[in-house]
PDB file of C-alpha atoms in Angstrom:
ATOM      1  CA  UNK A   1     -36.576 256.346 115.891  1.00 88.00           C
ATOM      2  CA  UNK A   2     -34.630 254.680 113.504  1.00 95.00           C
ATOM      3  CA  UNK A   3     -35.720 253.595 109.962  1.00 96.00           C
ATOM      4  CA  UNK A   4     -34.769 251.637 107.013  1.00 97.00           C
ATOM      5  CA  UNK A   5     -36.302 252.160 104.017  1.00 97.00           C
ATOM      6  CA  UNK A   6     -35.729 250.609 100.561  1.00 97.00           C
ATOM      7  CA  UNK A   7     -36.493 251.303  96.980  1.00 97.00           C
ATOM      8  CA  UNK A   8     -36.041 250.285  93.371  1.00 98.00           C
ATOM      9  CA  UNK A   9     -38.294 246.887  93.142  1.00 97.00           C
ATOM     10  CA  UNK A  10     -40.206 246.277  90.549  1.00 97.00           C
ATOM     11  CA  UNK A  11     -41.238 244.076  87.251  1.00 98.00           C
ATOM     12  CA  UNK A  12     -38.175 243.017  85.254  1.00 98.00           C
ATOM     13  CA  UNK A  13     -37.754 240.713  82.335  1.00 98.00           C
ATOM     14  CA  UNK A  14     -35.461 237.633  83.207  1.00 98.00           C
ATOM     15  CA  UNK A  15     -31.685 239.119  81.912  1.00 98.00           C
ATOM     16  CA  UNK A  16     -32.360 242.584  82.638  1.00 98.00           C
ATOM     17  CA  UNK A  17     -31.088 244.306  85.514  1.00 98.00           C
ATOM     18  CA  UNK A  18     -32.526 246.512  89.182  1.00 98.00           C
ATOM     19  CA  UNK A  19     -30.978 247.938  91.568  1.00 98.00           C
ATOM     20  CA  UNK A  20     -32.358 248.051  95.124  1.00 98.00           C
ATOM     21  CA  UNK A  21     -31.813 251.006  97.734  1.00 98.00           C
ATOM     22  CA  UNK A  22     -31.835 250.890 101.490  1.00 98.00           C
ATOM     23  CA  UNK A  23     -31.793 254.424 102.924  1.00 98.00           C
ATOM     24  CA  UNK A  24     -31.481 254.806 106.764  1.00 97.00           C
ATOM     25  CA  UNK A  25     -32.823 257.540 109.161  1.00 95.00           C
ATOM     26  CA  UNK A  26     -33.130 258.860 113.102  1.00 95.00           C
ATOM     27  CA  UNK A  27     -30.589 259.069 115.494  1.00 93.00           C
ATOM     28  CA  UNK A  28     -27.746 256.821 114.372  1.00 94.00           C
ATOM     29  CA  UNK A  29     -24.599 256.774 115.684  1.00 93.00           C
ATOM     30  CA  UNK A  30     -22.812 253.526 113.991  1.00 93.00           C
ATOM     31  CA  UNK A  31     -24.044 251.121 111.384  1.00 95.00           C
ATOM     32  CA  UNK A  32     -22.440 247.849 111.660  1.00 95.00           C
ATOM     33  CA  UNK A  33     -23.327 244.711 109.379  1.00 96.00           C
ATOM     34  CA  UNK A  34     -25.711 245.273 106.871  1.00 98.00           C
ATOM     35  CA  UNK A  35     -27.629 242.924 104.442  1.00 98.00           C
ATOM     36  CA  UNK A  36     -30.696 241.917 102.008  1.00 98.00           C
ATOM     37  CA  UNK A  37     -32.708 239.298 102.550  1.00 98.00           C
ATOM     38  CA  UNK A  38     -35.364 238.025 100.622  1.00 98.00           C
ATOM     39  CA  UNK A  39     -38.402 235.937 101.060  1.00 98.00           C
ATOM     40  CA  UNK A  40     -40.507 234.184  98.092  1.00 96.00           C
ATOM     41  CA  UNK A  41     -44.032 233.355  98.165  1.00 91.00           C
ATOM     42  CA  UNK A  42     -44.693 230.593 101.121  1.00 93.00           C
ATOM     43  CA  UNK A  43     -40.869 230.302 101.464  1.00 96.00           C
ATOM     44  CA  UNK A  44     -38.410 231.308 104.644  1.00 97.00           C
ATOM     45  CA  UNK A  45     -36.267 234.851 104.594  1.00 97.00           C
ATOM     46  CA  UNK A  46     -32.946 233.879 103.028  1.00 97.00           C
ATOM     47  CA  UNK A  47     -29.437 235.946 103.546  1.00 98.00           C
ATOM     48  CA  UNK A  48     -29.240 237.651  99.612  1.00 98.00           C
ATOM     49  CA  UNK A  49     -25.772 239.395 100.670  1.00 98.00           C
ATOM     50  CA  UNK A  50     -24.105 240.995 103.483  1.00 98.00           C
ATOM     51  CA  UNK A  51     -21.410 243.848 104.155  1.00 98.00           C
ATOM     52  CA  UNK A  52     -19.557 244.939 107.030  1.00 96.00           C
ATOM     53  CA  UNK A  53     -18.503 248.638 107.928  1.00 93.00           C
ATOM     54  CA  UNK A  54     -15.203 247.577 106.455  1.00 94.00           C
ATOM     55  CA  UNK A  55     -16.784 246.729 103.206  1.00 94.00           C
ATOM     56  CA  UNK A  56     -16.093 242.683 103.415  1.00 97.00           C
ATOM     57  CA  UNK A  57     -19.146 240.849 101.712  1.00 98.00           C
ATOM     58  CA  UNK A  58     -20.508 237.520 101.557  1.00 97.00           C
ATOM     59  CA  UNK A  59     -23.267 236.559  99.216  1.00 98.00           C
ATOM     60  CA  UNK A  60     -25.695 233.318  98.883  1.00 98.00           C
ATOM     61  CA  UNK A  61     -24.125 231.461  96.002  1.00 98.00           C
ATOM     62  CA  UNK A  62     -27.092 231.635  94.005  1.00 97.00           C
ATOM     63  CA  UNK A  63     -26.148 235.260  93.407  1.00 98.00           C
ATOM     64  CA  UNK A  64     -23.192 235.060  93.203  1.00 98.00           C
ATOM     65  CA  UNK A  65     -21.620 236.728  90.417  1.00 97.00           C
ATOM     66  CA  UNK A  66     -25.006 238.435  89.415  1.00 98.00           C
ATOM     67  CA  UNK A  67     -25.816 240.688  92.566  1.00 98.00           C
ATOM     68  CA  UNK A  68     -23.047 243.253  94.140  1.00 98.00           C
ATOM     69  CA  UNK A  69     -23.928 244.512  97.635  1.00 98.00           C
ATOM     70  CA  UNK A  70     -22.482 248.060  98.133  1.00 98.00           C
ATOM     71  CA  UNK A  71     -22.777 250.753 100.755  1.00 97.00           C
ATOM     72  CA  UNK A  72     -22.010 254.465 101.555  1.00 95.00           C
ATOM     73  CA  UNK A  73     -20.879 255.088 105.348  1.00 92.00           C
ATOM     74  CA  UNK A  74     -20.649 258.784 104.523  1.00 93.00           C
ATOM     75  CA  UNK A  75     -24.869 258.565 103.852  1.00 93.00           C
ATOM     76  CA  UNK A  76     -25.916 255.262 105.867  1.00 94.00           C
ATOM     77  CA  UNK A  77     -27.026 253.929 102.336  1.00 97.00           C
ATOM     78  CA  UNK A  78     -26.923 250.391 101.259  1.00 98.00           C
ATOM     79  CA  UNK A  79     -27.163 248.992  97.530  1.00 98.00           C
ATOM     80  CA  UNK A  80     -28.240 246.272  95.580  1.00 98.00           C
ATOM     81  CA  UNK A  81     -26.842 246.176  91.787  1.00 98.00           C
ATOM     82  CA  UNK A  82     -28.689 242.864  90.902  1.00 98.00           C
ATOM     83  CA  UNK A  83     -28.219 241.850  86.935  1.00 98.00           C
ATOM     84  CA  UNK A  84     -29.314 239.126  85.102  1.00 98.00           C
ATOM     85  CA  UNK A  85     -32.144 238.758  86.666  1.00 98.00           C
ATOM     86  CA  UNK A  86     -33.919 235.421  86.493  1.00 98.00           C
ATOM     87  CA  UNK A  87     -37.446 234.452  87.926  1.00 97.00           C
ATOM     88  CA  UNK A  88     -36.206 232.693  90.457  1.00 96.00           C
ATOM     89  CA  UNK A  89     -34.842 235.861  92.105  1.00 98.00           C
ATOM     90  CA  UNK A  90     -38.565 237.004  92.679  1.00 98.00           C
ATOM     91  CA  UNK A  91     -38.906 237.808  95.744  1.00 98.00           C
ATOM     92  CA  UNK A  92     -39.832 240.881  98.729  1.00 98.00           C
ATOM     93  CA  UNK A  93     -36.196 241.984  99.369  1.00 98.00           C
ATOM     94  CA  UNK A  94     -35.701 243.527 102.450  1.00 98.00           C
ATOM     95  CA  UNK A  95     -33.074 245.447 104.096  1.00 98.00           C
ATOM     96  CA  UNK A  96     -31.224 244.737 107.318  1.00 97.00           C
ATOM     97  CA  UNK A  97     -29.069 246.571 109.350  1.00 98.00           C
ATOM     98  CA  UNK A  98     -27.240 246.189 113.151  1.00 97.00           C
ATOM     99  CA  UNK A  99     -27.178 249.996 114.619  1.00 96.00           C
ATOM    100  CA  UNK A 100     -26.118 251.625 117.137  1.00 95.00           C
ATOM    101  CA  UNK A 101     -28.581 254.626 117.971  1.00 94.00           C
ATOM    102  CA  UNK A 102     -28.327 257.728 120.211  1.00 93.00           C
ATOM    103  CA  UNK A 103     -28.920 255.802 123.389  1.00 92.00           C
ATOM    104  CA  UNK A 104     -25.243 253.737 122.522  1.00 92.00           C
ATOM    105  CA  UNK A 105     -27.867 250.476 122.646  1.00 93.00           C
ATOM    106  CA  UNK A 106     -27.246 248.261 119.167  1.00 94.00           C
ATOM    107  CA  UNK A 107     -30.212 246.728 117.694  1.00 95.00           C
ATOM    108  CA  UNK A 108     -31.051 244.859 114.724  1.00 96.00           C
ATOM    109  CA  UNK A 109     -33.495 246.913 112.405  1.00 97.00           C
ATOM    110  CA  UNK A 110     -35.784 245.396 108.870  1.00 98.00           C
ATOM    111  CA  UNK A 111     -37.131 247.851 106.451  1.00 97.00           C
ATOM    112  CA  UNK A 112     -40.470 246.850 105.042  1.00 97.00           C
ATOM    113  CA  UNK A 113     -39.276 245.204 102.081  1.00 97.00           C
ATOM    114  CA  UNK A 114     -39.736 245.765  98.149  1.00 98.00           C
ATOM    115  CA  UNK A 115     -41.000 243.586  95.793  1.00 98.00           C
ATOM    116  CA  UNK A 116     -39.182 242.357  93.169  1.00 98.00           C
ATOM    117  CA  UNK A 117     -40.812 240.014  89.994  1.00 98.00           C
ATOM    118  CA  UNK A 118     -39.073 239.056  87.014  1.00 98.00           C
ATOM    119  CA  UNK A 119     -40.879 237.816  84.493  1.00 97.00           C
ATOM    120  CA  UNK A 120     -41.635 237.711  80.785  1.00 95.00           C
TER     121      UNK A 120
END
């Protein structure tokens, strides 16, 4: 059974910084694209960022320059490193992934998301 599983949300002032973890578990044999998404309050999921295995990213370009999407292959561990926060960003971020799993089928997988609110 896999699982994603993220971390690090919470209250932040607007300017100040969080960063969001995604860790994976269960029988994984590949991790291909991986992303965060992130839905506001009576608003549609939106792409945050994404990363392939080969580390090329793409981000939405309102976080651009502010947000840096990493991951480690070596641990099946994606990152958010989001700074200069603003209240706009607030939001349930959650963490996407396309696996591959024991049974060589490839599936796309959600974690169940972490809430992030910046405010004064």
């Amino acid at each position: 059974q896999v699982r994603l599983v993220e971390s690090g949300g919470g209250l932040v002032q607007p300017g100040g910084s969080l960063r969001l973890v995604c860790e994976t578990s269960g029988s994984i044999v590949s991790i291909n694209a991986m992303g965060w998404y992130r839905q506001a309050p009576g608003k549609q999921r939106d792409l945050v960022a994404a990363i392939t295995s080969a580390g090329s990213t793409n981000y939405a370009n309102s976080v651009k320059g502010r947000f840096t999407i990493s991951r480690d292959n070596a641990e099946n561990t994606l990152y958010l490193q989001m700074n200069s926060l603003k209240p706009e960003d607030t939001a349930d971020y959650y963490c996407y992934a396309r696996i591959t799993d024991y049974r060589l089928e490839t599936d796309d997988y959600w974690g169940q998301g972490t809430r992030v609110t910046v405010s004064s």
